[in-house]
Short mmCIF file of C-alpha atoms and ligand atoms in Angstrom, two decimals:
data_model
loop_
_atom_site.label_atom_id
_atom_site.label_comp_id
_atom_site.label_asym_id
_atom_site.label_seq_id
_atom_site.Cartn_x
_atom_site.Cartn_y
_atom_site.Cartn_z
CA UNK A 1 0.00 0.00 0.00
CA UNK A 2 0.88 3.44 -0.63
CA UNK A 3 1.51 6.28 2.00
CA UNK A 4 -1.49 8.23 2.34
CA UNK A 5 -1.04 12.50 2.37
CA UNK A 6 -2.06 12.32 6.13
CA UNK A 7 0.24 9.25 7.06
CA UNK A 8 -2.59 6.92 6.80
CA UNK A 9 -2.40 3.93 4.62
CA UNK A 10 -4.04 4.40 1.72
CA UNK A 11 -6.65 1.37 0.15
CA UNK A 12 -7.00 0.37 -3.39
CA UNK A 13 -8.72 3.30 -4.93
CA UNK A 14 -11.86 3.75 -7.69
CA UNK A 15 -10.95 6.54 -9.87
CA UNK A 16 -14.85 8.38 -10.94
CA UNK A 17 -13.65 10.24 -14.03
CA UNK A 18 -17.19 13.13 -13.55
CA UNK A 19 -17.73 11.84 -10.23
CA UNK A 20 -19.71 15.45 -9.21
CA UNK A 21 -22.46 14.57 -12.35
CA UNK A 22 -25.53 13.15 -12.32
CA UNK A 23 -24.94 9.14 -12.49
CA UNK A 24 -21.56 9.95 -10.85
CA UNK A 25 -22.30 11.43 -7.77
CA UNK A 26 -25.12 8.69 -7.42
CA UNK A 27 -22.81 5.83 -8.25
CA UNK A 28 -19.70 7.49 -5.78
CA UNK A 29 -22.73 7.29 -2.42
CA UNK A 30 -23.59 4.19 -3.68
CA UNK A 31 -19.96 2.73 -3.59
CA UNK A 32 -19.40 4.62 -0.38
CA UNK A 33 -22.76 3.16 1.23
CA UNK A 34 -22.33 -0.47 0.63
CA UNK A 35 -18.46 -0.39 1.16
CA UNK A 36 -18.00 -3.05 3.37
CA UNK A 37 -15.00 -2.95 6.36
CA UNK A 38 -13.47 -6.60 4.88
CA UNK A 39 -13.29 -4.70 1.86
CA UNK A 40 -11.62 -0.76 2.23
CA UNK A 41 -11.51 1.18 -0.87
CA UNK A 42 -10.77 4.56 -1.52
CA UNK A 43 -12.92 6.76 -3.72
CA UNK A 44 -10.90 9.67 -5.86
CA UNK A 45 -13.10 12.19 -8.39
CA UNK A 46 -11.60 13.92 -11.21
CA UNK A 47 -13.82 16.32 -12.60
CA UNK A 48 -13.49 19.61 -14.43
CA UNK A 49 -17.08 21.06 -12.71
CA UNK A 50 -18.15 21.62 -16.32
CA UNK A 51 -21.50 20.86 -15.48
CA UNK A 52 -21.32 20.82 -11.42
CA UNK A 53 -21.74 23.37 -8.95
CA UNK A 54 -19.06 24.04 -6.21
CA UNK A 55 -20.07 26.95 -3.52
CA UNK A 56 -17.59 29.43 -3.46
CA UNK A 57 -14.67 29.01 -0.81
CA UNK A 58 -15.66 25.13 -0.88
CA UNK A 59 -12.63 22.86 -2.07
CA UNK A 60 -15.31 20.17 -3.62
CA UNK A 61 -18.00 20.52 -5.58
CA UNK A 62 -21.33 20.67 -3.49
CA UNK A 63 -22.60 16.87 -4.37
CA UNK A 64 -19.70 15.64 -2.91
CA UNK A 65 -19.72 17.93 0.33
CA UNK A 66 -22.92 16.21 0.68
CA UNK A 67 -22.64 12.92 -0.28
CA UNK A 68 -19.36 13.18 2.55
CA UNK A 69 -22.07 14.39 5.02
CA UNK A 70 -24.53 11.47 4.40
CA UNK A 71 -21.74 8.68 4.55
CA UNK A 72 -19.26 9.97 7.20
CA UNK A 73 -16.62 9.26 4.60
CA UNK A 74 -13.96 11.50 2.66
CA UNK A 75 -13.82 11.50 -1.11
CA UNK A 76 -10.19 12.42 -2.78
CA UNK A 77 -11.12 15.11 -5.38
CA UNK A 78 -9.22 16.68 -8.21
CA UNK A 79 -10.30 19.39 -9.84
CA UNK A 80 -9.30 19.38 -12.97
CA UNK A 81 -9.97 17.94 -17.06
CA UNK A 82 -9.39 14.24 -18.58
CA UNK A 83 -7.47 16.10 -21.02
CA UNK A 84 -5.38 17.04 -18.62
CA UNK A 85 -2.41 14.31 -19.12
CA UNK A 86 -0.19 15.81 -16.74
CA UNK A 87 -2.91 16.07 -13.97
CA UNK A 88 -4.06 12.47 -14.15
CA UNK A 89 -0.97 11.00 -13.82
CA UNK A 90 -0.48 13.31 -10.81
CA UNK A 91 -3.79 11.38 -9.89
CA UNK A 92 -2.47 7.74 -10.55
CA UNK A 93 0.62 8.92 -8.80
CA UNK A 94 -1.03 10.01 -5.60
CA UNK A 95 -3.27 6.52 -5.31
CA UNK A 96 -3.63 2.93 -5.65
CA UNK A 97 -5.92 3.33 -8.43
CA UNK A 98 -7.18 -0.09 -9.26
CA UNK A 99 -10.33 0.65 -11.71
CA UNK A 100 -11.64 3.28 -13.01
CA UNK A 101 -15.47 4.63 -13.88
CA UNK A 102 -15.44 6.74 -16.83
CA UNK A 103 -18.30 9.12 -16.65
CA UNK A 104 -16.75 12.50 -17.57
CA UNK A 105 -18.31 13.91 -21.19
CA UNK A 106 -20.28 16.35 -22.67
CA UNK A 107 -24.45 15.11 -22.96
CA UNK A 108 -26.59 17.39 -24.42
CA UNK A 109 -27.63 16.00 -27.80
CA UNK A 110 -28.42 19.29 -29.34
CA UNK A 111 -25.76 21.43 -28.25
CA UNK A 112 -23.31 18.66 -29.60
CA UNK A 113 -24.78 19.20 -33.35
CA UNK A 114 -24.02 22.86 -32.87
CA UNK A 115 -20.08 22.13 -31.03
CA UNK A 116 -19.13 19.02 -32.71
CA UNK A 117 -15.07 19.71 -32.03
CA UNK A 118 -16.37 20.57 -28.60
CA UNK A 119 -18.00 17.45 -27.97
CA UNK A 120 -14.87 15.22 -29.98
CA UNK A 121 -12.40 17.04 -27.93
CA UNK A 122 -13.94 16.24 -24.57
CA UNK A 123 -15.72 13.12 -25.38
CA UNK A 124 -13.07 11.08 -27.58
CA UNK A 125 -9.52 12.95 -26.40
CA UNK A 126 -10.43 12.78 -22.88
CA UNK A 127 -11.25 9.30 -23.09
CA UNK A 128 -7.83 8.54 -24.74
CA UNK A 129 -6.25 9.97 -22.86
CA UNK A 130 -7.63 8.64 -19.77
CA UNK A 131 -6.76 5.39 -21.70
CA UNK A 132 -3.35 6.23 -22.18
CA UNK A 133 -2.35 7.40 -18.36
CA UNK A 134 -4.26 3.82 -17.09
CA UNK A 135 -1.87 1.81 -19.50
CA UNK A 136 0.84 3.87 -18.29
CA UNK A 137 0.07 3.59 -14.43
CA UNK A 138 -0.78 -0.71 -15.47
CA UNK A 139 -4.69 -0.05 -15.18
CA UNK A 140 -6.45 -2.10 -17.34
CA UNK A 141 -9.90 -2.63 -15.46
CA UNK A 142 -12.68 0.23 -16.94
CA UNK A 143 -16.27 0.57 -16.62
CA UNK A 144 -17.38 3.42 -19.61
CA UNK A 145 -20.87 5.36 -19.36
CA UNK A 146 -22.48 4.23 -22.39
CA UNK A 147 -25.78 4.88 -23.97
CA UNK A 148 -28.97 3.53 -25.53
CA UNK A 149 -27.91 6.23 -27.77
CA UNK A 150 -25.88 3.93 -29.45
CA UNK A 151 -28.33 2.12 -30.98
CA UNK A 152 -29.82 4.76 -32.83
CA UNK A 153 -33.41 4.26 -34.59
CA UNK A 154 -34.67 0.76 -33.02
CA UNK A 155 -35.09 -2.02 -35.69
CA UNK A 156 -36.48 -4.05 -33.27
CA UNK A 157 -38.03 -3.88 -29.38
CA UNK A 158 -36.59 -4.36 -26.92
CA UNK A 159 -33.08 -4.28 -27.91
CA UNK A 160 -30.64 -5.94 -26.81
CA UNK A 161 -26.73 -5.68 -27.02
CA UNK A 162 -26.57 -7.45 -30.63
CA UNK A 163 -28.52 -4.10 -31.65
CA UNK A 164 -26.65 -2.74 -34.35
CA UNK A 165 -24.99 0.34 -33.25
CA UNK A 166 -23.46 3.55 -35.33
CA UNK A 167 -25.83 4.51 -37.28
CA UNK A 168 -26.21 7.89 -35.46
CA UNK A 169 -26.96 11.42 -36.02
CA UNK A 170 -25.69 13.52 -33.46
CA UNK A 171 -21.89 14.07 -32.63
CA UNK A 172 -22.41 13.01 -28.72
CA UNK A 173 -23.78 9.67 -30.21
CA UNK A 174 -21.19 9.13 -32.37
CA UNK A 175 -18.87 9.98 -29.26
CA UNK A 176 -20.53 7.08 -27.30
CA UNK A 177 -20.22 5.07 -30.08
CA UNK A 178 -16.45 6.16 -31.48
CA UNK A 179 -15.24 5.27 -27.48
CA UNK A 180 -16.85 1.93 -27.44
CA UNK A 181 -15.21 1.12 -30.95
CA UNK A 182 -12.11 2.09 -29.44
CA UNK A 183 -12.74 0.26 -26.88
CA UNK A 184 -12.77 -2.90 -28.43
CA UNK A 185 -9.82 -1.63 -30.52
CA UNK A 186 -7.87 -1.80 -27.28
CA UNK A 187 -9.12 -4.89 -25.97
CA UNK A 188 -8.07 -7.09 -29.11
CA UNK A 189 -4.47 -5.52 -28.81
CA UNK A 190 -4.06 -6.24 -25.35
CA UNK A 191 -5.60 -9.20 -23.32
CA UNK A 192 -4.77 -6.96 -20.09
CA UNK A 193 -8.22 -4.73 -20.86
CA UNK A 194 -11.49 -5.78 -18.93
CA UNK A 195 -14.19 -2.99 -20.05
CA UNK A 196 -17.57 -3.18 -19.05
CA UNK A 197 -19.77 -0.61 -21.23
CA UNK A 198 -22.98 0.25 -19.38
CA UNK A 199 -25.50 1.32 -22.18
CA UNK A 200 -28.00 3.21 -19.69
CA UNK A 201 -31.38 3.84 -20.90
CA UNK A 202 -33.53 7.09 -19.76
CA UNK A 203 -31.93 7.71 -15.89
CA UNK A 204 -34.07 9.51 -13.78
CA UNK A 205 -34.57 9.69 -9.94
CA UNK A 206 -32.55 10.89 -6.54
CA UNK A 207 -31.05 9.47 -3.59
CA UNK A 208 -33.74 8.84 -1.17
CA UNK A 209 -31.85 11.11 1.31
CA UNK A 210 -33.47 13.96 -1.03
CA UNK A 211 -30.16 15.14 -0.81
CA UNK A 212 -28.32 14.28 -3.99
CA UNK A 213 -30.22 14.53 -7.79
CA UNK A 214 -30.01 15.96 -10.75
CA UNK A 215 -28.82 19.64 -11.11
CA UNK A 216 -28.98 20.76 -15.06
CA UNK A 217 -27.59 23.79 -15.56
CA UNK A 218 -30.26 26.34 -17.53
CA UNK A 219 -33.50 24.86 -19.19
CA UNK A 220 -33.30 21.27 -18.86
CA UNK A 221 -33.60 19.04 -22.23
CA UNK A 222 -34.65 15.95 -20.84
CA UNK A 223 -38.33 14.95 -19.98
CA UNK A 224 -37.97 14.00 -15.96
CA UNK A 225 -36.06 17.18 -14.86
CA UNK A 226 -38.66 18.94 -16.95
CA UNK A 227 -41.50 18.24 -15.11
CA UNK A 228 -40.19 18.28 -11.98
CA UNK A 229 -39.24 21.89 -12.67
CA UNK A 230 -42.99 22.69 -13.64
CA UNK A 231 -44.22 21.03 -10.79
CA UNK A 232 -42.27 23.33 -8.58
CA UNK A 233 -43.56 26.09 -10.24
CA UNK A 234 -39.93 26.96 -11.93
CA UNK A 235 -41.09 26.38 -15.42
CA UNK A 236 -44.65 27.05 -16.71
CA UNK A 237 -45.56 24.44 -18.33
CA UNK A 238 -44.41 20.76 -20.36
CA UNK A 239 -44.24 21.42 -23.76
CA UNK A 240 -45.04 17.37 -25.30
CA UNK A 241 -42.71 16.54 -28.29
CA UNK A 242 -45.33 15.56 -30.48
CA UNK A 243 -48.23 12.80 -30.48
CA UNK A 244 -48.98 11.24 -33.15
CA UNK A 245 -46.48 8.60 -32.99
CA UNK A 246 -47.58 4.82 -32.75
CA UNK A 247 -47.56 4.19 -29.41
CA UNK A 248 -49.97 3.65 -26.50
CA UNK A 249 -51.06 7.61 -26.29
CA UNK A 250 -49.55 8.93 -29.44
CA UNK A 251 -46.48 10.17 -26.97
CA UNK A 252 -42.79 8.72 -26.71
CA UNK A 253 -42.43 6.20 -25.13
CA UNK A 254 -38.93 5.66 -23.08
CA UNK A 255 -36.97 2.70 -20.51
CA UNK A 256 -37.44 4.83 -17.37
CA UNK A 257 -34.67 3.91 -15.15
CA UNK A 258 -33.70 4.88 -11.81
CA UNK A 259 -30.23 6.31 -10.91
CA UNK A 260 -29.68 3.88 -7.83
CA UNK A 261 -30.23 1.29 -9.82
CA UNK A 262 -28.17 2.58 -11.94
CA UNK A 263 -25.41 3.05 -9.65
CA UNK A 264 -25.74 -0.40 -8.50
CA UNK A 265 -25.17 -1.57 -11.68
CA UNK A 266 -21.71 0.13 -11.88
CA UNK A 267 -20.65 -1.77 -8.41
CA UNK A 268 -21.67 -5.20 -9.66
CA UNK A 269 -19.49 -4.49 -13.36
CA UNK A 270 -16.81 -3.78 -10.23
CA UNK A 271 -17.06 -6.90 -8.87
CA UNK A 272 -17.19 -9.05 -11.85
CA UNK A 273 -13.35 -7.99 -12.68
CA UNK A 274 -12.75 -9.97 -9.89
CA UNK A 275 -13.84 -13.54 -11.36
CA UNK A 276 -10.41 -15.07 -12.62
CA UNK A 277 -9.63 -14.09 -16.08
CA UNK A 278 -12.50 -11.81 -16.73
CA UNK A 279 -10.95 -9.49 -19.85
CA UNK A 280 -12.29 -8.31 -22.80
CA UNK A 281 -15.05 -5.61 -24.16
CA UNK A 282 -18.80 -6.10 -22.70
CA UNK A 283 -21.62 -3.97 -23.41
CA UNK A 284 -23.95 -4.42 -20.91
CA UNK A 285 -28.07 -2.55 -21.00
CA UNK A 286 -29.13 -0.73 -18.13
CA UNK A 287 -32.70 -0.52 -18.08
CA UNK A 288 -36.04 -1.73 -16.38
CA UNK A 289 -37.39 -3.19 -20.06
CA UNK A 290 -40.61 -1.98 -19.18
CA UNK A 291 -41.44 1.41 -21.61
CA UNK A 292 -44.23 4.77 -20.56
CA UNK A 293 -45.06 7.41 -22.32
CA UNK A 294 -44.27 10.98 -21.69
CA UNK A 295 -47.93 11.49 -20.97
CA UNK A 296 -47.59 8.27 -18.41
CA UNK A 297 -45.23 10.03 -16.99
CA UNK A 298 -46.71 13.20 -16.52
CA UNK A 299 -49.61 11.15 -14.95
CA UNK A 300 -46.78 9.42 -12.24
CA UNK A 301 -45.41 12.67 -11.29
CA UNK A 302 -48.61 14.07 -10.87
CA UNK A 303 -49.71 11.02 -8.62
CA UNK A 304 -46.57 11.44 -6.53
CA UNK A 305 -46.01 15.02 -5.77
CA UNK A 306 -49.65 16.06 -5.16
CA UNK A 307 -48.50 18.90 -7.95
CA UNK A 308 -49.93 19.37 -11.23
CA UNK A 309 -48.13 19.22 -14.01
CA UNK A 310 -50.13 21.72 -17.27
CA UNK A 311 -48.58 20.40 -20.86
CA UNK A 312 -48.87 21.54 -23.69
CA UNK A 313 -48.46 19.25 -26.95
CA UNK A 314 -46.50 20.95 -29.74
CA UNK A 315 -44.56 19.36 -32.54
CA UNK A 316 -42.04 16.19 -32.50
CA UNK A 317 -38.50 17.29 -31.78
CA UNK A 318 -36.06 16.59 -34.44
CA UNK A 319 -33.83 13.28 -34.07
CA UNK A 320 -36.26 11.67 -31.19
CA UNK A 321 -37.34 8.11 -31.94
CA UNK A 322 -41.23 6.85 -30.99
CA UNK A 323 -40.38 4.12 -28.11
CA UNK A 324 -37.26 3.03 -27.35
CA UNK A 325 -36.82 0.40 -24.08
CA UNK A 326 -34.15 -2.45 -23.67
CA UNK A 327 -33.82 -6.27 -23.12
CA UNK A 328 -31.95 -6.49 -19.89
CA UNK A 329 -31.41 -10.16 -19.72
CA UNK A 330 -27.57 -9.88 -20.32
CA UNK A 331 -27.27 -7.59 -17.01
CA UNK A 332 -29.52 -10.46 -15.08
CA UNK A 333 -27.11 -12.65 -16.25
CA UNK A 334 -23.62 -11.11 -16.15
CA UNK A 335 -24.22 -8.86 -13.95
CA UNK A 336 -26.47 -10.51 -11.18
CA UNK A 337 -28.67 -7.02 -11.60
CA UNK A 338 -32.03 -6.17 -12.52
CA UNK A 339 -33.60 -2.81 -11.60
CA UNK A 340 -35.26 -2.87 -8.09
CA UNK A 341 -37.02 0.47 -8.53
CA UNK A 342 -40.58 1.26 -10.10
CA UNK A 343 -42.11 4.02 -11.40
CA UNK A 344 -43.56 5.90 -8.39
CA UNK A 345 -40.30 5.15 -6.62
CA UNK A 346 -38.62 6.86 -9.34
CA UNK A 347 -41.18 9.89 -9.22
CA UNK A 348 -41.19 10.16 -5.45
CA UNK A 349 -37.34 10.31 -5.48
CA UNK A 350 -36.86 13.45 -7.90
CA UNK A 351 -39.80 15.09 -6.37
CA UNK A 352 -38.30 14.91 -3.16
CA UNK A 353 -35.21 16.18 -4.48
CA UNK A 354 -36.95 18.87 -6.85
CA UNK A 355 -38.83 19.90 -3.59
CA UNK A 356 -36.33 20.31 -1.15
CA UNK A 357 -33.66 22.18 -3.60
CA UNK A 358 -35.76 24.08 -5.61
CA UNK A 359 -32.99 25.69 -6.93
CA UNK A 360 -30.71 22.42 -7.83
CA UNK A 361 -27.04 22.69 -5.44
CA UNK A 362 -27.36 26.50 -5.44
CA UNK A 363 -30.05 26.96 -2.90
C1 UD1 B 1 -31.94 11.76 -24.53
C2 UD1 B 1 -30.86 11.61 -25.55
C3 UD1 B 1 -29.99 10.43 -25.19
C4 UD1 B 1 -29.48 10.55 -23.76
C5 UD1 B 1 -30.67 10.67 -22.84
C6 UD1 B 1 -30.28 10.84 -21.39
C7 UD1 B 1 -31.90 12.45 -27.62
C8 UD1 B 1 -32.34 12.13 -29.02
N1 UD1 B 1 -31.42 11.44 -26.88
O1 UD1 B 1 -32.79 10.64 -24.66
O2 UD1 B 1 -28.91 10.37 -26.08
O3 UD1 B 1 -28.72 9.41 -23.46
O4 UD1 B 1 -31.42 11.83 -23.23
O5 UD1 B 1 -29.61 12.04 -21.15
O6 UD1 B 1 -32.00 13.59 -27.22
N2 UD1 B 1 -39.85 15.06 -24.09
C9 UD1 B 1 -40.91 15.95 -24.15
N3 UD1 B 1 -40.70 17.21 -23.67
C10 UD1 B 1 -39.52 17.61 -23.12
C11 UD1 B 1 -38.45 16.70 -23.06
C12 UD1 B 1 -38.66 15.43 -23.58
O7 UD1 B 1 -41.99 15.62 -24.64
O8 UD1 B 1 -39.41 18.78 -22.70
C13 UD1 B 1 -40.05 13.68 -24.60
C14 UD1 B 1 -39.13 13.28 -25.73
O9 UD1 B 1 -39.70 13.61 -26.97
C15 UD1 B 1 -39.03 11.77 -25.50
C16 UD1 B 1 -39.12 11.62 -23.98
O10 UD1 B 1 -39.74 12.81 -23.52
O11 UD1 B 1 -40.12 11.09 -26.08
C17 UD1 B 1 -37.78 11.48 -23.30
O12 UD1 B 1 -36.93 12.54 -23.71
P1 UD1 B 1 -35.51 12.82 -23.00
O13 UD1 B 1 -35.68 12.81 -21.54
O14 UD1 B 1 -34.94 14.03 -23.63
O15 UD1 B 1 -34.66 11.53 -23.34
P2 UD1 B 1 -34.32 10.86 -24.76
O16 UD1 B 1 -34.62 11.76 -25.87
O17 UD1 B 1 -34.94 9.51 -24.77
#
């Protein structure tokens, strides 16, 4: 073991590559509330607060002060970019890193058609170089935030991982896409790679604490923040992307999935490098395999926060495909996982969240 800063030993650590985001900071409490005593780990965050908020005169980003207050326990964070070569090998110098979850990237679909270098840079450079400091430091074991995106239009429901993927529109798609090819790119040249990619359908939810959620910065783009926004009475109203599509209501229907579950999924891909001679490229769905509508939806908020939710239906938004939802049986079986959560849990959680930080981290 390595000498901690303090004197302390210091444990095998997780590297969280954008552990203050959304899935991040739910999959870093996560790790830190199921971390057993037999089993010490140390939990280090690299993130360039792109898309996180950090108080002023706080040294970590405000998800992380918290998610330190809920467990008790200390979370090593670096502020600074993927890009960065010179910083993470500072990182991989400083700790025991042992795996790494690779979360930090730009996600908003339509401000990626506008910055494509923007998105390439961050997206596909950080990654390789993330890549290239693990192979460096003789880290080889990588779970990578994938997408459903991936897939692109669905030729067939539910899909499952032999979905073909790349045929995509937008340049955070491709990203997702490009880093899984490369990927698999590194995993035939070296038998030392184990890479688990976690396709993740639509996450949505909070940590039950009501502490920790989802904080988008301006007008959100995707459908659960939305409406939770509404029903606080920050946003006037839902406008419905269109509803004449061929599903149950006319409205899109989406894999609904909830961010603990989520996050649990990341710790089981953790413990299946264990198994002797696990290597190689998985891609692995994340999802509940059970599709609603954005009117269904609306209905479940509604239901759970007491709040109503006005809509308005307008016209389909460009690039958005009428149902989408995923065969999970590869994450029953590799992973041991299936989603735990249900709708109304998933509704409950962000309204709590919504309700008591009105205002997202800044409040
Ligand atoms: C989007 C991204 C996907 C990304 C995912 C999670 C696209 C095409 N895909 O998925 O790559 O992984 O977010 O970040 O953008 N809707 C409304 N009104 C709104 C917002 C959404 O009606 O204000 C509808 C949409 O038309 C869709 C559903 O709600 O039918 C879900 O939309 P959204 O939450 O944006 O997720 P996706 O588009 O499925």
């Amino acid at each position: 073991m390595k000498p901690g800063c303090n004197g302390t030993t210091m444990h095998p650590a997780i590297l969280v590559t954008g552990g203050a985001g959304y899935v991040g900071s739910h999959t870093v409490i996560s790790l830190l509330e199921n971390q057993s005593e037999a089993d010490p780990f140390d939990i280090v965050v690299v993130d360039n607060l792109s898309n996180a908020y950090r108080a002023e005169g706080q040294k970590k980003p405000e998800a992380l002060v918290r998610i330190e207050e809920l467990t008790g326990k200390t979370i090593y964070f670096y502020h600074a970019d993927i890009r960065d070569a010179k910083a993470l090998s500072n990182i991989f110098e400083n700790h025991k890193i042992d795996s790494v979850i690779h979360f930090a990237a730009l996600k908003a679909v339509g401000e990626s058609v506008q910055k494509p270098l923007e998105y390439y840079q961050a997206n596909i450079t950080g990654t390789c170089t993330l890549f290239e400091t693990m192979r460096k430091y003789g880290v080889y074991k990588l779970v990578y935030s994938s997408s459903c995106t991936v897939y692109g239009e669905p030729q067939s429901l539910p899909m499952n991982e032999a979905h073909p993927t790349g045929d995509l529109t937008s340049p955070y798609g491709k990203s997702k896409y490009f880093c899984e090819e490369i990927m698999k790119d590194l995993c035939l040249s070296d038998q030392s790679w184990a890479i688990i990619s976690l396709r993740y359908f639509n996450p949505v939810g909070a940590h039950h604490s009501g502490r920790i959620g989802e904080d988008p910065m301006g007008i959100p783009n995707n459908l659960m923040p939305y409406i939770s926004q509404v029903a606080v009475g920050r946003l006037p109203e839902l406008q419905v992307f269109g509803n004449d599509y061929k599903t149950v209501d006319g409205t899109g229907v989406r894999d609904y999935v909830h961010v603990a579950d989520l996050a649990d999924g990341h710790a089981r891909a953790l413990k299946l490098f264990r198994q002797p001679g696990f290597n190689g490229f998985h891609a692995i769905n994340l999802g509940t395999g059970t599709g609603y509508s954005v009117l269904q939806m609306v209905k479940a908020f509604e239901e759970a926060s007491g709040r109503s939710v006005p809509y308005r239906v307008v016209g389909r938004r460009a690039g958005d495909v009428a149902a989408n939802y995923a065969d999970v049986a590869l994450a029953a079986r590799l992973l041991a996982w299936r989603a735990t959560r249900d709708l109304p849990d998933m509704c409950r959680d962000t309204w709590r969240w919504q309700r008591d930080n009105p205002k997202g981290y800044q409040a």
